[in-house]
PDB file of C-alpha atoms in Angstrom:
ATOM      1  CA  MET A  11      -7.511  47.653  59.718  1.00  0.00           C
ATOM      2  CA  PRO A  12      -6.997  44.045  57.851  1.00  0.00           C
ATOM      3  CA  ARG A  13      -4.415  44.433  55.517  1.00  0.00           C
ATOM      4  CA  LEU A  14      -3.200  42.262  52.632  1.00  0.00           C
ATOM      5  CA  ILE A  15       0.492  41.644  51.856  1.00  0.00           C
ATOM      6  CA  SER A  16       0.657  40.563  48.377  1.00  0.00           C
ATOM      7  CA  ALA A  17       4.180  38.410  49.124  1.00  0.00           C
ATOM      8  CA  GLY A  18       4.789  36.435  45.737  1.00  0.00           C
ATOM      9  CA  VAL A  19       6.886  33.689  45.231  1.00  0.00           C
ATOM     10  CA  MET A  20      10.123  35.973  47.657  1.00  0.00           C
ATOM     11  CA  ASN A  21      13.270  34.097  48.992  1.00  0.00           C
ATOM     12  CA  ARG A  22      13.744  35.889  52.589  1.00  0.00           C
ATOM     13  CA  ILE A  23      16.113  34.154  55.128  1.00  0.00           C
ATOM     14  CA  TRP A  24      15.903  36.122  58.287  1.00  0.00           C
ATOM     15  CA  ASP A  25      19.249  38.293  59.490  1.00  0.00           C
ATOM     16  CA  ILE A  26      18.272  37.729  62.959  1.00  0.00           C
ATOM     17  CA  PRO A  27      18.160  34.398  64.856  1.00  0.00           C
ATOM     18  CA  VAL A  28      15.030  35.350  66.938  1.00  0.00           C
ATOM     19  CA  GLN A  29      12.262  37.785  65.351  1.00  0.00           C
ATOM     20  CA  GLN A  30       8.984  38.879  66.689  1.00  0.00           C
ATOM     21  CA  GLU A  31       6.720  39.038  64.610  1.00  0.00           C
ATOM     22  CA  ARG A  32       2.914  41.030  65.109  1.00  0.00           C
ATOM     23  CA  LEU A  33       0.172  40.866  63.307  1.00  0.00           C
ATOM     24  CA  ASP A  34      -3.527  42.272  62.482  1.00  0.00           C
ATOM     25  CA  CYS A  35      -6.250  40.005  62.701  1.00  0.00           C
ATOM     26  CA  GLY A  36      -7.416  39.732  59.330  1.00  0.00           C
ATOM     27  CA  THR A  37      -3.515  39.790  57.580  1.00  0.00           C
ATOM     28  CA  ASN A  38      -4.024  37.557  54.446  1.00  0.00           C
ATOM     29  CA  ILE A  39      -0.067  37.007  53.175  1.00  0.00           C
ATOM     30  CA  ALA A  40       0.354  35.643  50.072  1.00  0.00           C
ATOM     31  CA  ARG A  41       2.235  32.496  49.319  1.00  0.00           C
ATOM     32  CA  HIS A  42       5.765  32.520  49.587  1.00  0.00           C
ATOM     33  CA  ARG A  43       8.702  30.832  50.259  1.00  0.00           C
ATOM     34  CA  HIS A  44      11.702  31.347  52.770  1.00  0.00           C
ATOM     35  CA  GLY A  45      15.202  30.688  51.829  1.00  0.00           C
ATOM     36  CA  SER A  46      16.283  29.601  55.245  1.00  0.00           C
ATOM     37  CA  ALA A  47      14.924  26.801  57.716  1.00  0.00           C
ATOM     38  CA  TYR A  48      13.308  28.011  60.882  1.00  0.00           C
ATOM     39  CA  ALA A  49      10.351  27.677  63.240  1.00  0.00           C
ATOM     40  CA  ALA A  50       7.321  29.662  63.598  1.00  0.00           C
ATOM     41  CA  VAL A  51       6.246  29.909  67.744  1.00  0.00           C
ATOM     42  CA  ILE A  52       2.675  30.771  68.244  1.00  0.00           C
ATOM     43  CA  LEU A  53       2.578  33.075  71.825  1.00  0.00           C
ATOM     44  CA  SER A  54      -0.945  34.247  71.188  1.00  0.00           C
ATOM     45  CA  GLY A  55      -3.846  34.528  68.697  1.00  0.00           C
ATOM     46  CA  GLY A  56      -3.829  32.268  65.905  1.00  0.00           C
ATOM     47  CA  TYR A  57      -3.525  32.007  61.965  1.00  0.00           C
ATOM     48  CA  TYR A  58      -4.241  29.595  58.988  1.00  0.00           C
ATOM     49  CA  GLU A  59      -1.743  28.686  57.077  1.00  0.00           C
ATOM     50  CA  ALA A  60      -1.043  26.328  53.841  1.00  0.00           C
ATOM     51  CA  GLY A  61       2.330  24.382  53.016  1.00  0.00           C
ATOM     52  CA  ASP A  62       4.059  22.130  51.595  1.00  0.00           C
ATOM     53  CA  ALA A  63       4.191  20.193  54.581  1.00  0.00           C
ATOM     54  CA  GLY A  64      -0.429  20.411  54.893  1.00  0.00           C
ATOM     55  CA  ARG A  65      -2.906  23.211  55.889  1.00  0.00           C
ATOM     56  CA  TRP A  66      -3.093  24.298  59.955  1.00  0.00           C
ATOM     57  CA  HIS A  67      -5.207  26.584  62.418  1.00  0.00           C
ATOM     58  CA  VAL A  68      -3.282  27.146  65.105  1.00  0.00           C
ATOM     59  CA  GLY A  69      -3.100  28.596  67.781  1.00  0.00           C
ATOM     60  CA  PRO A  70      -0.869  29.743  71.599  1.00  0.00           C
ATOM     61  CA  GLY A  71       1.724  26.932  72.143  1.00  0.00           C
ATOM     62  CA  ASP A  72       1.864  25.589  68.734  1.00  0.00           C
ATOM     63  CA  ALA A  73       4.969  25.657  66.353  1.00  0.00           C
ATOM     64  CA  LEU A  74       5.255  24.933  61.765  1.00  0.00           C
ATOM     65  CA  ILE A  75       8.685  24.626  61.030  1.00  0.00           C
ATOM     66  CA  HIS A  76       9.437  25.278  57.277  1.00  0.00           C
ATOM     67  CA  GLU A  77      12.688  23.997  55.014  1.00  0.00           C
ATOM     68  CA  PRO A  78      14.555  26.035  53.311  1.00  0.00           C
ATOM     69  CA  PHE A  79      11.933  27.077  49.861  1.00  0.00           C
ATOM     70  CA  GLU A  80       8.904  26.001  50.865  1.00  0.00           C
ATOM     71  CA  SER A  81       6.250  27.527  50.481  1.00  0.00           C
ATOM     72  CA  HIS A  82       3.071  28.634  52.400  1.00  0.00           C
ATOM     73  CA  LYS A  83       0.429  31.392  52.677  1.00  0.00           C
ATOM     74  CA  ASN A  84      -1.021  33.114  55.975  1.00  0.00           C
ATOM     75  CA  LEU A  85      -4.252  33.989  56.894  1.00  0.00           C
ATOM     76  CA  VAL A  86      -4.400  35.847  61.169  1.00  0.00           C
ATOM     77  CA  GLU A  87      -8.046  34.719  62.187  1.00  0.00           C
ATOM     78  CA  LYS A  88      -7.379  35.866  65.676  1.00  0.00           C
ATOM     79  CA  PRO A  89      -6.989  39.487  66.667  1.00  0.00           C
ATOM     80  CA  HIS A  90      -3.241  40.208  68.969  1.00  0.00           C
ATOM     81  CA  THR A  91      -1.404  37.663  66.674  1.00  0.00           C
ATOM     82  CA  ALA A  92       1.994  37.166  67.801  1.00  0.00           C
ATOM     83  CA  ILE A  93       4.530  35.173  66.454  1.00  0.00           C
ATOM     84  CA  LEU A  94       8.398  34.343  67.291  1.00  0.00           C
ATOM     85  CA  ASN A  95      10.274  33.077  64.544  1.00  0.00           C
ATOM     86  CA  MET A  96      13.680  31.431  65.271  1.00  0.00           C
ATOM     87  CA  ALA A  97      16.478  30.589  62.366  1.00  0.00           C
ATOM     88  CA  LEU A  98      16.621  26.880  62.161  1.00  0.00           C
ATOM     89  CA  PRO A  99      19.717  24.965  61.308  1.00  0.00           C
ATOM     90  CA  ALA A 100      20.065  22.378  58.224  1.00  0.00           C
ATOM     91  CA  ASP A 101      19.894  19.458  59.815  1.00  0.00           C
ATOM     92  CA  HIS A 102      17.010  20.112  63.027  1.00  0.00           C
ATOM     93  CA  ASN A 103      15.335  16.970  62.543  1.00  0.00           C
ATOM     94  CA  LEU A 104      11.666  17.992  63.727  1.00  0.00           C
ATOM     95  CA  PRO A 105       8.399  17.944  62.388  1.00  0.00           C
ATOM     96  CA  SER A 106       6.816  20.064  60.307  1.00  0.00           C
ATOM     97  CA  ALA A 107       4.241  20.626  63.681  1.00  0.00           C
ATOM     98  CA  PHE A 108       3.971  19.675  66.767  1.00  0.00           C
ATOM     99  CA  HIS A 109       2.663  21.814  70.499  1.00  0.00           C
ATOM    100  CA  ILE A 110       5.577  23.157  73.166  1.00  0.00           C
ATOM    101  CA  SER A 111       3.552  22.241  76.355  1.00  0.00           C
ATOM    102  CA  ASP A 112       5.041  24.682  78.753  1.00  0.00           C
ATOM    103  CA  LEU A 113       5.507  27.908  75.933  1.00  0.00           C
ATOM    104  CA  ASP A 114       6.918  30.549  78.608  1.00  0.00           C
ATOM    105  CA  ALA A 115       9.482  29.083  79.647  1.00  0.00           C
ATOM    106  CA  PHE A 116      10.199  28.544  76.156  1.00  0.00           C
ATOM    107  CA  VAL A 117      10.341  31.561  75.352  1.00  0.00           C
ATOM    108  CA  ARG A 118      13.172  32.756  78.337  1.00  0.00           C
ATOM    109  CA  LEU A 119      15.170  29.915  76.977  1.00  0.00           C
ATOM    110  CA  ALA A 120      14.954  31.446  73.507  1.00  0.00           C
ATOM    111  CA  GLY A 121      15.821  34.687  74.530  1.00  0.00           C
ATOM    112  CA  LYS A 122      18.973  33.241  76.747  1.00  0.00           C
ATOM    113  CA  ASP A 123      19.767  30.672  74.996  1.00  0.00           C
ATOM    114  CA  LEU A 124      18.439  29.638  70.934  1.00  0.00           C
ATOM    115  CA  GLN A 125      20.846  26.304  71.604  1.00  0.00           C
ATOM    116  CA  ALA A 126      18.810  25.813  74.525  1.00  0.00           C
ATOM    117  CA  ALA A 127      16.020  26.533  73.105  1.00  0.00           C
ATOM    118  CA  LEU A 128      16.113  24.327  70.132  1.00  0.00           C
ATOM    119  CA  ALA A 129      17.589  20.533  71.756  1.00  0.00           C
ATOM    120  CA  LEU A 130      13.759  21.093  73.730  1.00  0.00           C
ATOM    121  CA  LEU A 131      12.248  20.766  70.818  1.00  0.00           C
ATOM    122  CA  GLN A 132      14.190  17.384  69.660  1.00  0.00           C
ATOM    123  CA  GLY A 133      12.030  14.225  69.696  1.00  0.00           C
ATOM    124  CA  ARG A 134       8.496  16.195  70.134  1.00  0.00           C
ATOM    125  CA  GLY A 135       5.624  14.386  68.330  1.00  0.00           C
ATOM    126  CA  GLY A 136       4.177  16.279  65.562  1.00  0.00           C
ATOM    127  CA  LEU A 137       0.321  17.061  64.390  1.00  0.00           C
ATOM    128  CA  VAL A 138      -2.032  16.157  62.698  1.00  0.00           C
ATOM    129  CA  PRO A 139      -2.940  18.886  59.287  1.00  0.00           C
ATOM    130  CA  SER A 140      -6.044  20.213  60.721  1.00  0.00           C
ATOM    131  CA  LEU A 141      -6.977  20.133  56.877  1.00  0.00           C
ATOM    132  CA  ASN A 142      -7.501  16.653  55.069  1.00  0.00           C
ATOM    133  CA  ASP A 143      -9.697  16.164  51.880  1.00  0.00           C
ATOM    134  CA  TRP A 144      -8.786  16.228  48.010  1.00  0.00           C
ATOM    135  CA  PRO A 145      -6.342  19.282  48.109  1.00  0.00           C
ATOM    136  CA  ASP A 146      -4.301  17.049  50.560  1.00  0.00           C
ATOM    137  CA  MET A 147      -4.948  14.174  48.567  1.00  0.00           C
ATOM    138  CA  LEU A 148      -3.932  15.828  45.359  1.00  0.00           C
ATOM    139  CA  ALA A 149      -0.281  16.950  47.240  1.00  0.00           C
ATOM    140  CA  ALA A 150       0.804  13.879  49.134  1.00  0.00           C
ATOM    141  CA  LEU A 151      -0.146  12.271  45.715  1.00  0.00           C
ATOM    142  CA  ILE A 152       2.275  15.422  43.845  1.00  0.00           C
ATOM    143  CA  LYS A 153       4.694  14.422  45.698  1.00  0.00           C
ATOM    144  CA  GLN A 154       4.082  10.428  46.410  1.00  0.00           C
ATOM    145  CA  SER A 155       3.499   9.886  42.335  1.00  0.00           C
ATOM    146  CA  PRO A 156       4.532  13.172  40.358  1.00  0.00           C
ATOM    147  CA  ASP A 157       4.500  11.571  37.131  1.00  0.00           C
ATOM    148  CA  GLN A 158       0.303  10.286  38.018  1.00  0.00           C
ATOM    149  CA  SER A 159      -2.270  12.329  35.966  1.00  0.00           C
ATOM    150  CA  ILE A 160      -3.730  14.924  37.665  1.00  0.00           C
ATOM    151  CA  HIS A 161      -6.723  14.047  35.089  1.00  0.00           C
ATOM    152  CA  HIS A 162      -6.691  11.217  35.275  1.00  0.00           C
ATOM    153  CA  TRP A 163      -6.644  11.034  39.368  1.00  0.00           C
ATOM    154  CA  ALA A 164      -9.676  13.400  39.504  1.00  0.00           C
ATOM    155  CA  GLU A 165     -11.788  11.723  37.040  1.00  0.00           C
ATOM    156  CA  GLU A 166     -11.301   8.958  39.463  1.00  0.00           C
ATOM    157  CA  ILE A 167     -12.114  10.194  42.758  1.00  0.00           C
ATOM    158  CA  GLY A 168     -15.178  11.948  40.855  1.00  0.00           C
ATOM    159  CA  ILE A 169     -14.609  15.455  40.863  1.00  0.00           C
ATOM    160  CA  ASN A 170     -14.495  17.451  37.468  1.00  0.00           C
ATOM    161  CA  PRO A 171     -10.592  18.128  36.071  1.00  0.00           C
ATOM    162  CA  SER A 172     -11.430  21.508  34.801  1.00  0.00           C
ATOM    163  CA  THR A 173     -12.581  22.383  38.851  1.00  0.00           C
ATOM    164  CA  VAL A 174      -9.612  20.905  40.251  1.00  0.00           C
ATOM    165  CA  SER A 175      -7.154  23.594  39.070  1.00  0.00           C
ATOM    166  CA  ARG A 176      -9.072  25.967  40.490  1.00  0.00           C
ATOM    167  CA  GLY A 177     -10.156  23.626  43.862  1.00  0.00           C
ATOM    168  CA  PHE A 178      -5.989  23.528  44.894  1.00  0.00           C
ATOM    169  CA  ARG A 179      -5.251  26.771  43.856  1.00  0.00           C
ATOM    170  CA  LYS A 180      -7.392  28.345  46.043  1.00  0.00           C
ATOM    171  CA  ALA A 181      -6.263  25.960  48.986  1.00  0.00           C
ATOM    172  CA  PHE A 182      -2.507  26.401  48.503  1.00  0.00           C
ATOM    173  CA  GLY A 183      -2.492  29.570  46.028  1.00  0.00           C
ATOM    174  CA  VAL A 184      -0.314  28.045  43.197  1.00  0.00           C
ATOM    175  CA  SER A 185      -1.505  25.731  40.293  1.00  0.00           C
ATOM    176  CA  PRO A 186      -1.276  21.768  40.550  1.00  0.00           C
ATOM    177  CA  SER A 187       1.389  21.610  37.904  1.00  0.00           C
ATOM    178  CA  ARG A 188       3.483  24.986  39.711  1.00  0.00           C
ATOM    179  CA  TYR A 189       3.664  22.647  42.841  1.00  0.00           C
ATOM    180  CA  ARG A 190       4.336  19.327  41.066  1.00  0.00           C
ATOM    181  CA  LEU A 191       7.564  21.864  39.103  1.00  0.00           C
ATOM    182  CA  GLU A 192       9.046  23.458  42.990  1.00  0.00           C
ATOM    183  CA  TYR A 193       8.061  20.093  44.077  1.00  0.00           C
ATOM    184  CA  ARG A 194      11.035  18.349  41.708  1.00  0.00           C
ATOM    185  CA  ALA A 195      12.944  21.710  42.437  1.00  0.00           C
ATOM    186  CA  ARG A 196      13.164  20.856  45.478  1.00  0.00           C
ATOM    187  CA  LYS A 197      13.224  17.962  45.322  1.00  0.00           C
ATOM    188  CA  ALA A 198      16.921  18.498  42.694  1.00  0.00           C
ATOM    189  CA  TRP A 199      18.236  20.895  45.152  1.00  0.00           C
ATOM    190  CA  LYS A 200      18.434  18.277  47.954  1.00  0.00           C
ATOM    191  CA  ALA A 201      20.251  16.435  45.778  1.00  0.00           C
ATOM    192  CA  ILE A 202      22.566  18.900  44.308  1.00  0.00           C
ATOM    193  CA  LEU A 203      23.899  20.186  47.851  1.00  0.00           C
ATOM    194  CA  GLU A 204      23.456  15.709  49.648  1.00  0.00           C
ATOM    195  CA  THR A 205      25.018  13.719  46.879  1.00  0.00           C
ATOM    196  CA  SER A 206      26.997  13.437  44.657  1.00  0.00           C
ATOM    197  CA  ASN A 207      25.378  12.747  41.425  1.00  0.00           C
ATOM    198  CA  SER A 208      25.521  14.155  38.086  1.00  0.00           C
ATOM    199  CA  LEU A 209      23.100  16.896  37.647  1.00  0.00           C
ATOM    200  CA  CYS A 210      22.057  14.903  34.287  1.00  0.00           C
ATOM    201  CA  ASP A 211      20.976  11.917  36.895  1.00  0.00           C
ATOM    202  CA  ILE A 212      19.864  14.286  39.379  1.00  0.00           C
ATOM    203  CA  ALA A 213      17.404  15.653  36.428  1.00  0.00           C
ATOM    204  CA  LEU A 214      16.130  12.332  35.857  1.00  0.00           C
ATOM    205  CA  GLN A 215      15.724  11.164  38.641  1.00  0.00           C
ATOM    206  CA  CYS A 216      13.103  13.684  39.446  1.00  0.00           C
ATOM    207  CA  GLY A 217      11.182  13.929  36.359  1.00  0.00           C
ATOM    208  CA  PHE A 218      12.754  17.000  34.568  1.00  0.00           C
ATOM    209  CA  SER A 219      12.755  16.545  30.816  1.00  0.00           C
ATOM    210  CA  ASP A 220      16.391  16.931  31.294  1.00  0.00           C
ATOM    211  CA  GLN A 221      19.222  19.117  32.129  1.00  0.00           C
ATOM    212  CA  ALA A 222      17.562  22.201  31.498  1.00  0.00           C
ATOM    213  CA  HIS A 223      14.304  21.916  32.436  1.00  0.00           C
ATOM    214  CA  MET A 224      15.998  21.180  35.605  1.00  0.00           C
ATOM    215  CA  THR A 225      18.426  24.488  35.782  1.00  0.00           C
ATOM    216  CA  ARG A 226      15.428  26.594  35.533  1.00  0.00           C
ATOM    217  CA  SER A 227      13.231  24.663  37.449  1.00  0.00           C
ATOM    218  CA  VAL A 228      15.808  25.087  40.495  1.00  0.00           C
ATOM    219  CA  ALA A 229      16.556  28.319  39.249  1.00  0.00           C
ATOM    220  CA  LEU A 230      13.011  29.346  39.901  1.00  0.00           C
ATOM    221  CA  VAL A 231      12.485  28.356  42.522  1.00  0.00           C
ATOM    222  CA  THR A 232      16.040  29.026  45.158  1.00  0.00           C
ATOM    223  CA  GLY A 233      17.714  31.739  43.408  1.00  0.00           C
ATOM    224  CA  ALA A 234      20.315  30.020  41.792  1.00  0.00           C
ATOM    225  CA  THR A 235      21.287  27.097  39.713  1.00  0.00           C
ATOM    226  CA  PRO A 236      22.452  23.688  39.964  1.00  0.00           C
ATOM    227  CA  SER A 237      26.166  24.546  39.076  1.00  0.00           C
ATOM    228  CA  ILE A 238      26.638  27.854  41.473  1.00  0.00           C
ATOM    229  CA  TRP A 239      24.922  24.886  44.250  1.00  0.00           C
ATOM    230  CA  ARG A 240      26.985  22.827  43.559  1.00  0.00           C
ATOM    231  CA  LYS A 241      29.217  24.616  43.970  1.00  0.00           C
ATOM    232  CA  ILE A 242      28.476  26.819  47.068  1.00  0.00           C
ATOM    233  CA  LYS A 243      28.133  22.569  48.285  1.00  0.00           C
ATOM    234  CA  TYR A 244      31.625  22.089  47.953  1.00  0.00           C
ATOM    235  CA  VAL A 245      32.858  24.918  49.246  1.00  0.00           C
ATOM    236  CA  GLN A 246      30.578  24.515  52.410  1.00  0.00           C
ATOM    237  CA  TYR A 247      30.525  20.821  52.430  1.00  0.00           C
ATOM    238  CA  GLY A 248      34.621  20.094  51.208  1.00  0.00           C
ATOM    239  CA  GLY A 249      31.808  17.875  48.174  1.00  0.00           C
TER     240      GLY A 249
END
């Protein structure tokens, strides 16, 4: 029987490098996030995904890449859907979505040598998102111009501002303001790990009103405060 998974917003890290998952047709997984990068390779069936990297209808051989703490929701559209979830290194350098032509050979290799299988994926050309209407335009705007007024944008393209939040939430499972907050938090999190800039400077560069605002947002999205992530950076990467 089709089922609804109320995943909420969760931080999930794959405990096993390669893990197969089977889902019933009609399964609806609410917007959620995972704590580490991974690839979802569709083995059979198919599903719809709306995430921070776009909206997709995917089938056998398609692969979707998820960065740490990105969010997405799913609706399983076809019976006998099976997915191969593969943990990825942080520096994987893969496009958001692509197609694997020889799926059987790839799966066999992944079962024997995960690193070799991942190496085969390097240099792949990306797929174009299945959908590209005004919610996608707004999502892109939020990333490109985070300070842009959503109300003014809606008026400019002829959409009633009162319907924007409802329509965007239906598409992505979250309001535009929450989408903006999560985007800023992920951007700040990356800057904390990848630069030596002060936390105060990072907060301003990422559009937060102050460092305290950034601290709350990063903790909400990643489960840890910026100061903790900065300590992890020095322990793991030596500063």
